[in-house]
Coordinates of C-alpha atoms in Angstrom, one line a residue:
M1 CA 0.7 -11.6 31.5
S2 CA 4.4 -10.2 31.2
I3 CA 5.2 -7.6 28.4
E4 CA 8.7 -8.1 27.3
P5 CA 10.8 -5.5 25.1
F6 CA 11.4 -6.2 21.6
R7 CA 13.9 -5.1 19.0
I8 CA 13.9 -6.1 15.4
A9 CA 17.3 -7.9 14.5
I10 CA 16.9 -9.9 11.3
P11 CA 20.0 -12.1 11.1
D12 CA 22.8 -11.4 8.2
A13 CA 22.2 -15.1 7.2
D14 CA 18.4 -14.2 6.3
L15 CA 19.5 -11.1 4.3
D16 CA 22.3 -13.3 2.4
D17 CA 19.3 -15.8 1.7
L18 CA 17.1 -13.3 0.5
H19 CA 19.6 -11.7 -1.9
R20 CA 20.6 -15.2 -3.2
R21 CA 17.1 -16.2 -4.0
L22 CA 16.4 -12.8 -5.7
A23 CA 19.5 -13.3 -7.9
D24 CA 18.5 -17.0 -8.5
A25 CA 14.7 -16.2 -9.6
R26 CA 13.1 -17.9 -12.4
W27 CA 11.2 -15.3 -14.4
P28 CA 8.0 -16.2 -16.5
A29 CA 7.8 -14.6 -19.9
Q30 CA 5.3 -11.5 -20.3
L31 CA 2.7 -11.9 -23.2
P32 CA 3.0 -8.8 -25.4
G33 CA 0.4 -6.2 -25.1
T34 CA -0.9 -7.2 -21.8
G35 CA 0.4 -4.7 -19.4
W36 CA -1.0 -5.0 -15.9
A37 CA -4.2 -6.5 -17.2
R38 CA -3.2 -10.2 -16.1
G39 CA -0.9 -9.3 -13.1
V40 CA 2.3 -7.3 -12.5
P41 CA 4.2 -6.7 -15.4
L42 CA 7.5 -8.2 -15.9
E43 CA 9.8 -5.2 -16.1
H44 CA 7.9 -3.6 -13.2
L45 CA 8.8 -6.5 -11.0
R46 CA 12.3 -7.0 -12.1
G47 CA 12.8 -3.2 -11.4
L48 CA 11.5 -3.7 -7.8
A49 CA 13.3 -7.0 -7.2
E50 CA 16.6 -5.6 -8.1
H51 CA 16.2 -2.8 -6.1
W52 CA 15.3 -5.2 -3.1
R53 CA 18.5 -7.1 -3.8
S54 CA 21.0 -4.6 -4.5
G55 CA 19.7 -0.9 -3.5
F56 CA 17.3 -1.3 -0.8
D57 CA 18.7 -0.8 2.8
W58 CA 17.0 -3.2 5.2
R59 CA 19.3 -2.0 8.0
A60 CA 18.0 1.4 7.9
Q61 CA 14.5 0.5 7.6
E62 CA 15.2 -2.0 10.8
A63 CA 16.8 1.1 12.7
R64 CA 13.7 3.4 11.6
L65 CA 11.4 0.8 13.1
N66 CA 13.7 0.2 16.3
A67 CA 13.7 4.0 16.9
F68 CA 10.2 3.5 18.6
P69 CA 9.6 1.3 21.6
Q70 CA 8.6 -2.2 20.9
F71 CA 7.3 -5.1 23.0
T72 CA 5.5 -8.6 22.7
T73 CA 3.1 -10.3 25.2
E74 CA 1.0 -13.1 24.9
I75 CA -2.6 -12.9 24.8
D76 CA -5.0 -15.9 24.4
G77 CA -2.3 -18.2 23.3
Q78 CA -0.8 -16.0 20.9
R79 CA 2.2 -14.0 20.8
I80 CA 1.4 -10.3 20.0
H81 CA 4.2 -7.6 19.0
F82 CA 3.3 -3.9 19.3
L83 CA 4.9 -0.5 19.2
H84 CA 4.1 1.6 22.2
V85 CA 5.2 5.2 22.0
R86 CA 4.1 7.3 25.2
S87 CA 3.4 10.9 25.0
T88 CA 5.4 13.2 27.5
R89 CA 2.2 14.5 28.5
T90 CA 0.5 12.6 31.4
D91 CA -3.2 13.7 30.3
A92 CA -2.7 12.3 26.7
T93 CA -5.2 10.3 25.0
P94 CA -4.3 6.5 24.4
L95 CA -5.1 5.4 20.9
L96 CA -5.1 2.1 19.5
I97 CA -4.3 1.7 15.9
T98 CA -4.7 -1.4 13.7
H99 CA -3.4 -2.1 10.3
G100 CA -5.1 -4.2 7.5
Y101 CA -4.0 -6.2 4.7
P102 CA -1.6 -6.3 3.1
S103 CA 0.0 -4.1 5.7
S104 CA 2.0 -3.8 8.9
V105 CA 2.8 -1.5 11.6
A106 CA 5.4 0.2 9.2
E107 CA 2.4 1.7 7.6
F108 CA 2.1 4.3 10.5
L109 CA 5.3 5.3 11.1
G110 CA 4.7 8.6 9.4
L111 CA 1.9 9.3 11.8
I112 CA 3.8 8.8 15.0
G113 CA 5.6 12.0 14.9
P114 CA 2.5 14.3 14.4
L115 CA 0.7 12.3 16.8
A116 CA 2.9 11.6 19.6
E117 CA 2.7 14.8 21.5
D118 CA -1.2 14.4 22.2
F119 CA -1.4 10.7 22.0
H120 CA -0.1 7.6 23.7
L121 CA 0.0 5.5 20.7
V122 CA -0.3 1.5 20.8
I123 CA 0.1 0.0 17.2
P124 CA 0.1 -4.0 17.2
S125 CA 0.7 -6.4 14.7
L126 CA -2.1 -8.5 13.6
P127 CA -2.1 -12.1 14.7
G128 CA 0.0 -14.1 12.2
Y129 CA 1.4 -10.9 10.7
A130 CA 5.2 -9.8 11.2
F131 CA 6.5 -10.6 14.6
S132 CA 3.0 -11.5 16.1
T133 CA 4.0 -14.9 14.6
P134 CA 3.8 -17.9 14.4
L135 CA 0.0 -17.9 14.3
S136 CA -1.1 -20.0 17.5
G137 CA -3.7 -21.6 15.7
T138 CA -7.1 -21.4 14.1
G139 CA -9.9 -19.1 15.1
W140 CA -8.3 -15.6 15.0
T141 CA -11.2 -13.7 13.5
M142 CA -11.7 -10.1 13.8
A143 CA -13.8 -10.4 17.0
R144 CA -11.1 -12.5 18.6
T145 CA -8.5 -10.1 17.7
A146 CA -10.7 -7.3 19.1
R147 CA -11.0 -9.1 22.5
A148 CA -7.1 -9.6 22.4
W149 CA -6.8 -5.8 22.0
A150 CA -9.0 -5.0 24.8
E151 CA -6.8 -7.3 27.0
L152 CA -3.7 -5.7 25.7
M153 CA -4.9 -2.1 26.5
R154 CA -6.1 -3.3 30.0
R155 CA -2.6 -4.8 30.7
L156 CA -0.9 -1.4 29.4
G157 CA -3.3 0.4 32.1
Y158 CA -5.6 2.4 29.9
P159 CA -9.0 2.5 31.2
R160 CA -10.1 5.1 28.3
Y161 CA -8.9 4.8 24.8
G162 CA -9.8 5.5 21.3
V163 CA -9.5 3.1 18.1
H164 CA -8.4 3.7 14.7
G165 CA -8.1 1.4 11.8
G166 CA -8.5 0.7 7.9
D167 CA -9.4 -2.3 5.8
V168 CA -9.3 -5.3 8.5
G169 CA -8.4 -2.9 11.0
A170 CA -11.6 -1.0 10.6
G171 CA -13.5 -4.2 11.0
I172 CA -11.3 -5.0 14.1
S173 CA -11.7 -1.5 15.8
A174 CA -15.6 -1.6 15.1
S175 CA -15.8 -5.0 16.8
L176 CA -13.6 -3.7 19.6
A177 CA -15.9 -0.6 20.1
G178 CA -18.9 -2.9 20.4
I179 CA -17.2 -5.3 22.8
D180 CA -15.4 -2.9 25.0
G181 CA -17.8 0.2 24.7
E182 CA -17.2 0.8 28.3
H183 CA -13.7 1.9 27.7
V184 CA -13.7 3.0 24.0
T185 CA -14.0 6.6 23.8
G186 CA -14.4 6.9 20.0
L187 CA -14.2 4.8 16.7
H188 CA -12.3 6.3 13.8
V189 CA -12.1 4.3 10.6
V190 CA -10.9 5.4 6.9
T191 CA -12.1 3.9 3.7
D192 CA -12.3 4.8 0.0
P193 CA -14.8 4.1 -2.7
W194 CA -13.3 1.2 -4.0
T195 CA -12.9 -0.5 -1.0
A196 CA -16.4 0.2 0.0
A197 CA -17.7 -1.1 -3.3
A198 CA -15.6 -4.3 -2.8
T199 CA -16.9 -4.8 0.7
A200 CA -20.4 -4.3 -0.7
T201 CA -19.9 -7.5 -2.8
F202 CA -20.0 -9.8 0.4
I203 CA -23.3 -8.1 1.5
P204 CA -26.0 -10.7 0.7
G205 CA -28.6 -9.1 -1.5
M206 CA -26.7 -5.8 -2.3
A207 CA -26.7 -6.1 -5.9
E208 CA -30.3 -6.6 -6.0
R209 CA -31.0 -3.5 -3.9
L210 CA -29.1 -1.3 -6.6
D211 CA -31.2 0.5 -9.1
P212 CA -29.6 0.6 -12.5
N213 CA -31.3 3.7 -13.7
D214 CA -29.6 5.7 -10.7
P215 CA -26.2 6.9 -11.7
V216 CA -24.8 6.5 -8.5
D217 CA -26.4 3.0 -7.8
K218 CA -24.9 2.0 -11.5
L219 CA -21.4 3.3 -10.3
I220 CA -21.4 1.0 -7.4
G221 CA -22.5 -2.0 -9.3
D222 CA -19.8 -1.5 -12.0
R223 CA -17.3 -1.5 -9.2
M224 CA -18.7 -4.5 -7.5
D225 CA -18.8 -6.2 -11.0
A226 CA -15.2 -5.1 -11.4
F227 CA -14.0 -6.7 -8.1
R228 CA -15.7 -9.8 -8.6
T229 CA -14.4 -10.3 -12.0
D230 CA -11.0 -9.0 -12.0
G231 CA -9.9 -7.8 -8.3
S232 CA -11.0 -10.6 -5.9
G233 CA -8.7 -13.5 -7.2
Y234 CA -6.2 -12.9 -4.3
L235 CA -8.7 -13.1 -1.6
S236 CA -10.7 -15.9 -3.3
I237 CA -7.5 -18.2 -3.0
M238 CA -6.7 -17.0 0.4
N239 CA -10.3 -17.5 1.9
S240 CA -10.3 -21.0 0.5
R241 CA -6.8 -22.4 0.3
P242 CA -4.6 -20.4 2.6
Q243 CA -2.3 -23.4 3.2
T244 CA -1.6 -24.0 -0.4
I245 CA -0.7 -20.4 -1.5
G246 CA 1.2 -20.2 2.0
Y247 CA 3.9 -22.4 0.5
G248 CA 4.7 -20.0 -2.2
L249 CA 4.5 -16.9 -0.1
V250 CA 7.0 -18.2 2.5
D251 CA 9.4 -19.7 -0.3
S252 CA 9.6 -17.2 -2.9
P253 CA 10.4 -13.7 -2.3
L254 CA 9.2 -12.8 -6.0
L255 CA 5.6 -14.3 -5.4
Q256 CA 5.5 -12.1 -1.7
L257 CA 7.0 -9.3 -3.6
A258 CA 4.3 -9.4 -6.4
W259 CA 1.4 -10.4 -4.1
I260 CA 1.9 -7.1 -2.3
A261 CA 3.2 -4.7 -5.0
E262 CA 0.0 -5.6 -7.1
K263 CA -2.1 -4.1 -4.5
F264 CA -0.2 -1.2 -3.6
E265 CA -0.5 -0.3 -7.5
E266 CA -4.3 -0.8 -7.7
W267 CA -5.1 0.6 -4.4
T268 CA -3.2 3.7 -4.0
D269 CA -3.9 7.1 -5.7
L270 CA -1.0 9.0 -4.4
P271 CA 2.6 7.8 -4.7
I272 CA 4.4 5.6 -2.3
D273 CA 8.0 5.4 -1.9
R274 CA 9.4 2.0 -3.1
D275 CA 11.5 1.7 0.0
Q276 CA 8.2 1.9 2.1
L277 CA 6.8 -0.7 -0.1
L278 CA 9.9 -3.2 0.4
T279 CA 9.9 -2.5 4.1
T280 CA 6.4 -3.9 4.3
V281 CA 7.3 -6.7 1.9
S282 CA 10.5 -7.4 3.9
L283 CA 8.5 -7.6 7.3
Y284 CA 6.3 -10.5 5.5
W285 CA 9.4 -12.4 3.9
F286 CA 11.6 -12.5 7.0
T287 CA 8.8 -13.5 9.4
G288 CA 7.3 -15.9 6.9
S289 CA 3.9 -14.1 7.6
G290 CA 2.3 -14.5 4.2
A291 CA 1.0 -17.8 5.2
G292 CA -0.3 -16.4 8.6
A293 CA -1.9 -13.5 7.0
A294 CA -3.7 -15.8 4.4
H295 CA -5.0 -18.1 7.4
T296 CA -6.7 -15.1 9.1
L297 CA -8.3 -13.9 6.1
Y298 CA -9.6 -17.4 5.6
E299 CA -10.8 -17.1 9.4
Q300 CA -12.7 -14.0 8.7
A301 CA -14.4 -15.1 5.3
H302 CA -15.6 -18.0 7.5
S303 CA -16.9 -16.4 10.7
S304 CA -20.3 -15.6 11.8
E305 CA -19.1 -13.6 14.8
W306 CA -19.5 -9.9 14.0
G307 CA -19.8 -8.5 17.3
T308 CA -22.4 -5.9 18.8
P309 CA -22.7 -2.6 16.8
P310 CA -20.6 0.0 18.3
A311 CA -22.5 2.7 20.4
V312 CA -19.6 5.2 20.9
P313 CA -18.8 8.4 18.9
Q314 CA -17.6 7.4 15.5
G315 CA -15.7 9.2 12.8
F316 CA -15.0 8.4 9.3
S317 CA -12.1 9.7 7.0
V318 CA -12.9 8.9 3.3
F319 CA -10.1 9.3 0.7
G320 CA -10.7 9.6 -3.1
A321 CA -14.2 10.5 -1.8
D322 CA -17.3 10.5 -4.3
E323 CA -21.1 10.3 -4.0
T324 CA -20.9 6.4 -3.6
V325 CA -19.3 6.2 -0.1
R326 CA -22.4 7.8 1.9
R327 CA -24.8 5.3 0.4
L328 CA -22.5 2.5 1.1
I329 CA -21.1 3.1 4.5
P330 CA -23.9 3.0 7.4
A331 CA -22.7 5.9 9.4
P332 CA -24.7 7.4 12.1
A333 CA -26.2 10.7 11.4
E334 CA -24.2 12.2 14.1
A335 CA -20.8 10.7 12.8
N336 CA -17.8 13.1 12.2
W337 CA -17.5 12.6 8.3
V338 CA -14.6 14.0 6.4
E339 CA -14.0 13.7 3.0
H340 CA -10.6 13.9 1.0
E341 CA -10.1 14.4 -2.8
R342 CA -6.8 12.3 -3.1
G343 CA -5.5 9.2 -1.4
R344 CA -7.1 5.7 -1.2
H345 CA -6.5 2.3 0.5
F346 CA -3.2 3.4 2.5
P347 CA -3.8 7.0 3.7
A348 CA -1.4 6.7 6.4
M349 CA 1.4 6.1 3.8
E350 CA -0.2 8.2 1.0
A351 CA -1.7 11.3 2.8
P352 CA -0.4 11.0 6.7
A353 CA -0.7 14.7 7.4
E354 CA -4.3 14.8 6.3
L355 CA -5.0 11.5 8.3
A356 CA -3.2 12.7 11.4
A357 CA -5.3 16.1 11.2
D358 CA -8.5 14.2 11.3
L359 CA -7.4 11.9 14.1
R360 CA -6.5 15.0 16.0
A361 CA -9.7 16.8 15.4
F362 CA -11.9 13.8 16.1
F363 CA -10.4 12.7 19.3
G364 CA -9.2 16.3 20.3
P365 CA -5.8 17.0 21.9
R366 CA -7.1 16.3 25.3
A367 CA -10.1 14.2 24.8

């Protein structure tokens, strides 16, 4: 039940080990003319790896993270790490923010300043990610994580709170709103057309419900096909063999870097600073959480517990919006719906000002 203060302090020996591994890395050849078609291009990854080794200042990023109060607690046998930034206003709205994959609490650093005046911010690391490691065992599904979040908010003394998330964080937030609807004031999630189409590939019978003569349905179908044939390889191996890929992710900084850098390239529309990317990769590397994250994705793929549909006010921010999303997202008619032309999978990093404005408008400065 105790909540302990926490500060990030990666040992110098771990930094030296990372730099040595990067300097001694073995590089595969790149087939001529393949570009990004077969994975991260050689020269792109070489540039990132060299900056990670000789130009990236981890200590500056560590200090940036440590500028915000952090804590750990144990819930359901699992160590949980979280940022907890209290507003100076006693009537501020508590807001629980959950990241997805491949991400971390660092995704939300650009939101804290714009929101901290009117919100008490609770930003946990998912079980098995970053400093919520090691993963305590099997069974950490989205629903179980949602129950842990409900307990976390109870321990922090918040009887009423809002929830927000994207990717896996959106699923956890929706599950939490269903599980703890008595205490959740509202559910806000972010999505984009490509994520919505990729998610649709897991809905039984979805492909058969699409009309190939309808241009919107055809676009959805094309994106679903593209995800199945060209975009789901990373998920297939994590959903089936998380232990096997885990060996490489915790032993090779190049693999961990390529694994995440590929998704940042494919899933973003607006540029993300490479130091922001390397901060996320570093959190995975120093904590060995590439394997833990893979195991949680496996759990989600094999779970049949999806919780109770939320019965709280709902808000959606759609980035890179087009006509497909309204057809794919089962949003209630009364839901707050905001569309943005630019941005995609990581709007807290790509468009933090726009996302902060959406959250403030949905939850209200004194909700």
